[in-house]
Amino acid sequence: MEQKRHFSINLLEWYDKHKRDLPWRRHRNPYYIWVSEIMLQQTRVDTVIPFFNRFIERFPTVEDLADAPEQDVLKCWEGLGYYSRARNLQAAAKQVKELHGGIVPDDKASVFALKGVGPYTAGAILSIAFNKPEPAVDGNVMRVLSRYFLIEEDIMKGSTRAFMESLVVELIPDGRASDFNQALMELGALVCTPKSPHCLTCPVMEHCSARQEGKEEQLPIKTKAKPPRPEYRVVALVEGRGEHSGRVLIRQRPQEGLLARMWELPHLQTPAARSGRLPDEPAMDILAGALLEEGIAARPIAHLTDAEHTFSHIHWNLQVYRCREEDLPQAAELKAMYAAGDSGEPSVQTEYRWIDEQDMQHYAFPNVFLKILQNYFKHSSY
DNA sequence: AATCCGGGGTG
DNA sequence: CACCCAGGATT
């Protein structure tokens, strides 16, 4: 069909002139492409660039990544979000080292078998790094195609994605899979933007069906995500005394689940007051009780700050209280009990550490705790 | 097919 | 501030 031919030819011509100079485009190194594609999942190019440069500097090869301590990998990912991407990437690096001698495989089955690599990323690696005619359909691509071809199906449906993938395969010009897939995404990022697309500078405007129908702003059709549910939490920022003077208490999150194995300030969920936020006195009482139960010898002193953190499905409302380490004999005994007591199950004991500002270098925190800690150390004059 | 995973940008 | 961006794993 003429509309398809026009699209492929003009898009490629545009890309040859407008392609951005990006760190992972300076070499055709499959490892660079792979790392960049994982980072670019749900994350914008401008955000990714500094993280990518630091990551490659720290882990120049697949083997360096495979052999690194996981905490180093998480620390390098700190602030980028979706930390399972980092954990999966390292697990996959170990796969590549052991199964493929450290060489990123170029066959579909092997690439798809890598941890953290699904249909999109497999297609991106195979096409961009190895120029194989595989589709790499992400949000950008679905937006561009839904507009140009006036596809009014819900892009959240698997069947719509499958249709788009078959369409891309038809559109890839012989021998140009790498450039073509990158061009599609580049157009979505720079021209065919979610809001107010820049149709007047678009290389394929002439035969764009949505543009002709005046529907470009209405596409793509997409079911809305559910709003995140609110959660209310009280957080303890425990200031050490005596041998812990000038340091604060942090703990490591559980091995699995949300923010797995990252570090944080001790906190617990509380019921929501009518206004959401609990009044200080009850919140401090709850926190005091919880700290004691955890075997932490500390007492809440005063409200320090509030913070928020939004995940895709949860919205944390955090009330942070400055607490003071106490040497309560009861607490010490409780702590000893907890340490010695085992319920028979191989449960991992929560790790607690006392850290100062410099020690933060060694621990990976979610942004919300990173900011609370940085702000605290900046203003505290111990 | 539905749910669980962060963080930043735009208007 | 409301709204947007969305791949992969798991169940």
Coordinates of C-alpha atoms (C1' of nucleotides) in Angstrom, one line a residue:
Chain A
M1 CA 0.0 0.0 0.0
E2 CA 1.2 3.5 -0.9
Q3 CA 0.6 4.8 2.6
K4 CA 3.0 2.3 4.1
R5 CA 5.7 2.9 1.5
H6 CA 5.5 6.6 2.1
F7 CA 5.8 6.1 5.8
S8 CA 8.9 4.0 5.8
I9 CA 10.8 6.0 3.2
N10 CA 10.1 9.4 4.6
L11 CA 10.6 8.4 8.2
L12 CA 14.0 6.9 7.4
E13 CA 15.0 10.0 5.5
W14 CA 14.0 12.2 8.4
Y15 CA 15.9 10.0 10.9
D16 CA 19.1 10.1 8.9
K17 CA 19.0 13.9 9.3
H18 CA 17.6 14.2 12.8
K19 CA 18.9 11.3 14.8
R20 CA 20.1 12.4 18.2
D21 CA 23.7 11.8 19.4
L22 CA 23.1 9.5 22.3
P23 CA 25.8 7.7 24.4
W24 CA 24.5 4.3 23.4
R25 CA 24.4 5.2 19.7
R26 CA 28.1 6.1 19.6
H27 CA 29.1 2.4 19.3
R28 CA 27.1 -0.6 18.1
N29 CA 27.8 -2.4 21.4
P30 CA 25.0 -4.8 22.2
Y31 CA 25.7 -4.5 25.9
Y32 CA 25.3 -0.7 25.7
I33 CA 22.1 -1.1 23.7
W34 CA 20.7 -3.6 26.2
V35 CA 21.5 -1.5 29.2
S36 CA 20.0 1.6 27.6
E37 CA 16.8 -0.2 26.6
I38 CA 16.3 -1.5 30.2
M39 CA 16.9 2.0 31.5
L40 CA 14.6 3.6 28.9
Q41 CA 11.6 1.4 30.1
Q42 CA 9.2 4.0 31.5
T43 CA 12.0 6.6 31.7
R44 CA 12.8 9.5 29.4
V45 CA 16.0 9.8 27.4
D46 CA 17.2 13.0 29.2
T47 CA 16.8 11.3 32.6
V48 CA 18.6 8.1 31.5
I49 CA 21.7 9.7 29.9
P50 CA 23.6 10.5 33.1
F51 CA 22.6 7.2 34.7
F52 CA 23.7 5.3 31.6
N53 CA 27.1 7.0 31.5
R54 CA 27.8 6.3 35.2
F55 CA 26.6 2.7 34.9
I56 CA 28.8 2.0 31.9
E57 CA 31.8 3.6 33.6
R58 CA 31.2 1.5 36.7
F59 CA 30.3 -1.7 34.8
P60 CA 32.0 -1.5 31.4
T61 CA 31.3 -5.1 30.3
V62 CA 28.7 -7.8 30.9
E63 CA 31.2 -9.6 33.0
D64 CA 31.9 -6.6 35.2
L65 CA 28.2 -6.3 35.9
A66 CA 27.8 -10.1 36.5
D67 CA 30.6 -10.1 39.1
A68 CA 29.6 -6.9 41.0
P69 CA 28.0 -6.9 44.4
E70 CA 24.3 -6.4 44.0
Q71 CA 24.3 -3.4 46.4
D72 CA 26.8 -1.7 44.0
V73 CA 24.4 -2.2 41.1
L74 CA 21.4 -0.9 43.1
K75 CA 23.5 2.1 44.3
C76 CA 24.2 2.9 40.7
W77 CA 20.5 2.7 39.9
E78 CA 19.5 4.8 42.9
G79 CA 17.0 7.5 41.9
L80 CA 16.1 5.8 38.6
G81 CA 13.2 3.8 40.0
Y82 CA 11.7 0.4 39.2
Y83 CA 14.6 -1.3 40.9
S84 CA 13.6 -4.7 39.8
R85 CA 15.0 -3.6 36.4
A86 CA 18.5 -3.4 38.0
R87 CA 18.2 -6.7 39.9
N88 CA 17.0 -8.5 36.7
L89 CA 19.6 -6.9 34.6
Q90 CA 22.4 -8.2 36.8
A91 CA 20.8 -11.6 36.9
A92 CA 20.7 -11.6 33.1
A93 CA 24.3 -10.5 33.0
K94 CA 25.2 -13.6 35.0
Q95 CA 23.1 -15.6 32.5
V96 CA 25.1 -14.1 29.6
K97 CA 28.4 -14.7 31.3
E98 CA 27.6 -18.3 32.1
L99 CA 25.6 -19.5 29.1
H100 CA 27.1 -17.3 26.3
G101 CA 30.7 -16.6 27.4
G102 CA 29.9 -13.0 28.2
I103 CA 28.7 -12.3 24.6
V104 CA 25.2 -10.9 24.3
P105 CA 23.3 -13.5 22.2
D106 CA 21.8 -12.5 18.9
D107 CA 19.1 -15.2 18.5
K108 CA 15.5 -14.6 19.5
A109 CA 15.1 -17.4 22.0
S110 CA 18.3 -16.6 23.9
V111 CA 17.6 -12.9 24.1
F112 CA 14.0 -13.4 25.2
A113 CA 15.1 -15.8 27.9
L114 CA 17.1 -13.1 29.6
K115 CA 15.7 -11.8 32.9
G116 CA 13.9 -8.5 32.4
V117 CA 13.7 -8.9 28.7
G118 CA 10.2 -9.1 27.3
P119 CA 8.7 -8.7 23.8
Y120 CA 9.6 -5.0 23.5
T121 CA 13.2 -5.2 24.8
A122 CA 14.0 -8.4 22.9
G123 CA 12.9 -6.7 19.7
A124 CA 14.9 -3.6 20.5
I125 CA 18.1 -5.5 21.1
L126 CA 17.7 -7.8 18.1
S127 CA 16.9 -4.9 15.7
I128 CA 19.0 -2.1 17.1
A129 CA 22.1 -4.1 18.0
F130 CA 22.0 -6.8 15.3
N131 CA 19.8 -5.3 12.6
K132 CA 17.3 -8.2 12.7
P133 CA 13.9 -7.4 11.3
E134 CA 12.1 -7.7 14.6
P135 CA 9.4 -5.3 15.9
A136 CA 10.1 -3.2 19.0
V137 CA 6.7 -1.8 19.9
D138 CA 6.8 0.6 22.9
G139 CA 4.5 3.4 23.8
N140 CA 6.0 5.8 21.3
V141 CA 5.6 3.4 18.5
M142 CA 2.0 2.6 19.4
R143 CA 1.2 6.3 19.5
V144 CA 2.8 7.0 16.1
L145 CA 1.1 4.0 14.4
S146 CA -2.3 4.6 16.0
R147 CA -2.3 8.1 14.6
Y148 CA -0.8 7.5 11.2
F149 CA -3.0 4.4 10.4
L150 CA -5.9 5.6 12.5
I151 CA -6.0 2.6 14.8
E152 CA -8.8 3.1 17.3
E153 CA -8.3 0.0 19.3
D154 CA -7.3 0.3 23.0
I155 CA -3.5 0.1 23.0
M156 CA -3.6 -1.5 26.5
K157 CA -5.0 -4.7 24.9
G158 CA -2.6 -7.4 23.9
S159 CA -4.3 -7.9 20.6
T160 CA -3.7 -4.3 19.6
R161 CA 0.0 -4.7 20.4
A162 CA 0.2 -7.9 18.4
F163 CA -1.4 -6.1 15.4
M164 CA 1.1 -3.3 15.7
E165 CA 4.0 -5.8 15.8
S166 CA 2.8 -7.4 12.6
L167 CA 2.4 -3.9 11.0
V168 CA 6.0 -2.9 12.0
V169 CA 7.4 -6.1 10.4
E170 CA 5.7 -5.1 7.1
L171 CA 7.0 -1.6 7.4
I172 CA 10.7 -2.4 8.0
P173 CA 12.7 -1.7 4.8
D174 CA 15.1 -4.4 3.8
G175 CA 18.3 -4.2 5.8
R176 CA 17.3 -1.1 7.8
A177 CA 15.6 -2.7 10.9
S178 CA 18.0 -0.9 13.3
D179 CA 17.5 2.6 11.9
F180 CA 13.8 2.1 11.2
N181 CA 12.9 1.0 14.8
Q182 CA 15.0 3.8 16.3
A183 CA 13.4 6.3 13.8
L184 CA 9.9 5.2 14.9
M185 CA 10.7 5.8 18.6
E186 CA 12.6 9.0 17.8
L187 CA 9.6 10.4 15.9
G188 CA 7.3 9.6 18.8
A189 CA 9.7 11.3 21.3
L190 CA 10.4 14.4 19.3
V191 CA 7.5 15.1 16.9
C192 CA 4.5 12.8 17.4
T193 CA 4.3 13.7 21.1
P194 CA 1.4 12.7 23.4
K195 CA 0.1 16.3 23.6
S196 CA 0.1 18.9 20.9
P197 CA 2.1 16.9 18.4
H198 CA 4.3 18.9 16.0
C199 CA 2.5 17.9 12.9
L200 CA 3.8 20.8 10.8
T201 CA 7.3 19.5 11.0
C202 CA 6.4 15.8 10.8
P203 CA 8.0 13.9 7.8
V204 CA 4.9 11.8 7.3
M205 CA 2.1 14.3 7.9
E206 CA 0.9 14.1 4.3
H207 CA -0.5 10.6 4.6
C208 CA -1.3 10.6 8.3
S209 CA -4.9 9.4 8.7
A210 CA -5.5 10.9 12.1
R211 CA -4.2 14.2 10.9
Q212 CA -6.5 14.1 7.9
E213 CA -9.5 13.3 10.2
G214 CA -8.4 15.9 12.8
K215 CA -8.2 13.1 15.4
E216 CA -4.4 13.2 16.2
E217 CA -5.0 14.6 19.7
Q218 CA -7.6 11.9 20.5
L219 CA -5.2 9.0 19.7
P220 CA -4.0 6.6 21.0
I221 CA -7.1 5.2 22.7
K222 CA -6.0 4.0 26.1
T223 CA -7.8 2.8 29.2
K224 CA -6.9 4.8 32.2
A225 CA -5.0 3.3 35.1
K226 CA -6.5 3.1 38.5
P227 CA -5.4 5.9 40.8
P228 CA -2.9 4.8 43.5
R229 CA -4.4 3.9 46.9
P230 CA -3.2 6.1 49.7
E231 CA -1.2 4.7 52.6
Y232 CA -0.2 6.5 55.7
R233 CA 3.0 5.8 57.4
V234 CA 5.0 7.1 60.4
V235 CA 8.8 7.2 60.0
A236 CA 11.5 7.2 62.6
L237 CA 14.6 9.2 62.1
V238 CA 16.6 7.9 65.1
E239 CA 19.5 10.0 66.2
G240 CA 22.3 8.0 67.8
R241 CA 23.8 8.8 71.1
G242 CA 27.1 7.8 72.7
E243 CA 29.0 5.5 70.3
H244 CA 26.3 6.2 67.7
S245 CA 26.5 9.9 68.0
G246 CA 26.2 11.8 64.7
R247 CA 24.7 8.8 63.0
V248 CA 21.1 7.7 62.2
L249 CA 19.5 4.3 62.1
I250 CA 18.6 2.7 58.8
R251 CA 17.3 -0.8 57.9
Q252 CA 17.3 -3.0 54.8
R253 CA 14.0 -3.9 53.2
P254 CA 12.9 -7.5 52.8
Q255 CA 14.5 -9.8 50.1
E256 CA 11.3 -9.8 48.0
G257 CA 8.6 -7.4 47.0
L258 CA 8.4 -3.6 46.9
L259 CA 11.8 -2.0 46.8
A260 CA 13.4 -5.3 47.6
R261 CA 16.8 -5.2 49.4
M262 CA 17.0 -1.4 49.3
W263 CA 17.6 0.6 52.5
E264 CA 15.2 2.9 54.3
L265 CA 14.3 4.6 57.5
P266 CA 12.3 2.5 59.9
H267 CA 8.6 3.1 59.5
L268 CA 5.2 1.5 59.8
Q269 CA 1.8 1.9 58.3
T270 CA -0.9 3.6 60.4
P271 CA -4.7 3.8 60.0
A272 CA -5.8 7.0 58.2
A273 CA -7.3 9.8 60.3
R274 CA -10.2 11.6 58.8
S275 CA -7.8 14.2 57.3
G276 CA -5.4 11.4 56.3
R277 CA -2.6 12.6 58.5
L278 CA -2.7 11.5 62.2
P279 CA -2.3 14.1 64.9
D280 CA 1.3 14.1 66.2
E281 CA 0.6 12.7 69.7
P282 CA -1.1 9.5 68.6
A283 CA 1.3 9.1 65.7
M284 CA 4.3 9.4 68.1
D285 CA 2.6 6.9 70.6
I286 CA 2.2 4.4 67.8
L287 CA 5.8 4.9 66.6
A288 CA 7.1 4.6 70.2
G289 CA 5.3 1.3 70.6
A290 CA 6.5 0.0 67.3
L291 CA 10.1 0.9 67.9
L292 CA 10.0 -1.0 71.2
E293 CA 8.5 -4.0 69.5
E294 CA 11.2 -4.0 66.9
G295 CA 13.7 -3.9 69.7
I296 CA 14.9 -0.4 68.8
A297 CA 15.8 1.5 71.9
A298 CA 14.5 4.9 70.8
R299 CA 11.8 7.4 71.6
P300 CA 10.0 9.9 69.4
I301 CA 10.9 13.5 70.2
A302 CA 9.2 15.8 67.7
H303 CA 7.7 15.9 64.3
L304 CA 10.4 16.7 61.7
T305 CA 8.8 16.8 58.3
D306 CA 6.2 15.3 56.0
A307 CA 7.0 13.6 52.7
E308 CA 5.1 11.8 49.9
H309 CA 6.1 9.1 47.5
T310 CA 4.0 7.9 44.6
F311 CA 4.3 4.4 43.2
S312 CA 2.2 3.2 40.3
H313 CA -0.3 1.7 42.7
I314 CA 0.4 3.2 46.1
H315 CA 0.7 6.7 47.4
W316 CA 2.7 7.0 50.6
N317 CA 2.0 9.9 53.0
L318 CA 4.9 9.9 55.4
Q319 CA 5.1 11.7 58.8
V320 CA 8.7 11.8 59.8
Y321 CA 9.6 12.0 63.5
R322 CA 12.9 12.8 65.0
C323 CA 13.7 10.2 67.6
R324 CA 16.4 9.8 70.2
E325 CA 18.3 6.6 70.9
E326 CA 17.7 5.5 74.5
D327 CA 19.4 3.0 76.5
L328 CA 16.4 1.4 77.9
P329 CA 17.3 -1.9 79.6
Q330 CA 13.8 -3.3 78.6
A331 CA 14.5 -2.5 75.0
A332 CA 17.9 -4.1 75.1
E333 CA 16.4 -7.3 76.5
L334 CA 13.6 -7.3 74.0
K335 CA 16.2 -6.9 71.2
A336 CA 18.2 -9.8 72.5
M337 CA 15.0 -11.9 72.7
Y338 CA 14.2 -11.1 69.1
A339 CA 17.7 -11.8 67.9
A340 CA 17.8 -15.2 69.8
G341 CA 14.2 -16.2 69.2
D342 CA 13.5 -18.2 66.0
S343 CA 10.1 -19.4 65.0
G344 CA 11.6 -22.4 63.1
E345 CA 11.2 -20.8 59.7
P346 CA 14.3 -19.6 57.8
S347 CA 13.3 -16.0 58.1
V348 CA 16.0 -13.4 57.3
Q349 CA 16.7 -11.1 60.2
T350 CA 16.2 -7.4 59.3
E351 CA 19.5 -5.6 59.0
Y352 CA 19.9 -2.4 61.0
R353 CA 22.9 0.0 60.6
W354 CA 24.0 3.2 62.1
I355 CA 25.2 5.5 59.4
D356 CA 26.6 9.0 59.0
E357 CA 26.4 11.2 55.9
Q358 CA 29.5 9.6 54.3
D359 CA 28.1 6.1 54.8
M360 CA 25.2 6.9 52.5
Q361 CA 27.6 6.2 49.6
H362 CA 27.3 2.5 50.4
Y363 CA 23.6 2.1 50.6
A364 CA 20.9 2.4 47.9
F365 CA 17.8 4.3 49.1
P366 CA 14.5 5.1 47.3
N367 CA 14.4 8.8 46.5
V368 CA 12.0 9.7 49.2
F369 CA 14.3 8.4 52.0
L370 CA 17.4 9.8 50.2
K371 CA 15.9 13.2 50.3
I372 CA 14.9 13.0 53.9
L373 CA 18.4 11.9 54.9
Q374 CA 20.2 14.4 52.7
N375 CA 18.1 17.2 54.1
Y376 CA 18.6 16.0 57.7
F377 CA 22.4 15.8 57.4
K378 CA 22.5 19.2 55.7
H379 CA 20.7 20.9 58.5
S380 CA 21.8 18.9 61.5
S381 CA 24.8 20.4 63.4
Y382 CA 25.9 17.7 65.7
Chain B
dA1 C1' -6.2 -10.6 31.9
dA2 C1' -5.3 -8.2 36.1
dT3 C1' -2.0 -6.7 39.4
dC4 C1' 2.5 -5.3 41.1
dC5 C1' 6.7 -2.5 40.4
dG6 C1' 9.1 4.5 40.7
dG7 C1' 10.2 8.6 39.3
dG8 C1' 10.1 12.6 36.4
dG9 C1' 8.1 15.8 32.9
dT10 C1' 4.3 18.8 31.0
dG11 C1' 0.7 22.3 30.7
Chain C
dC1 C1' -1.6 21.0 40.5
dA2 C1' -3.9 17.4 37.3
dC3 C1' -2.3 14.7 34.2
dC4 C1' 1.0 12.2 31.4
dC5 C1' 4.6 8.6 30.4
dA6 C1' 4.1 2.1 30.3
dG7 C1' 7.4 -2.8 29.8
dG8 C1' 8.1 -7.0 32.4
dA9 C1' 7.2 -10.4 36.1
dT10 C1' 3.9 -12.7 38.5
dT11 C1' -0.3 -14.7 39.4

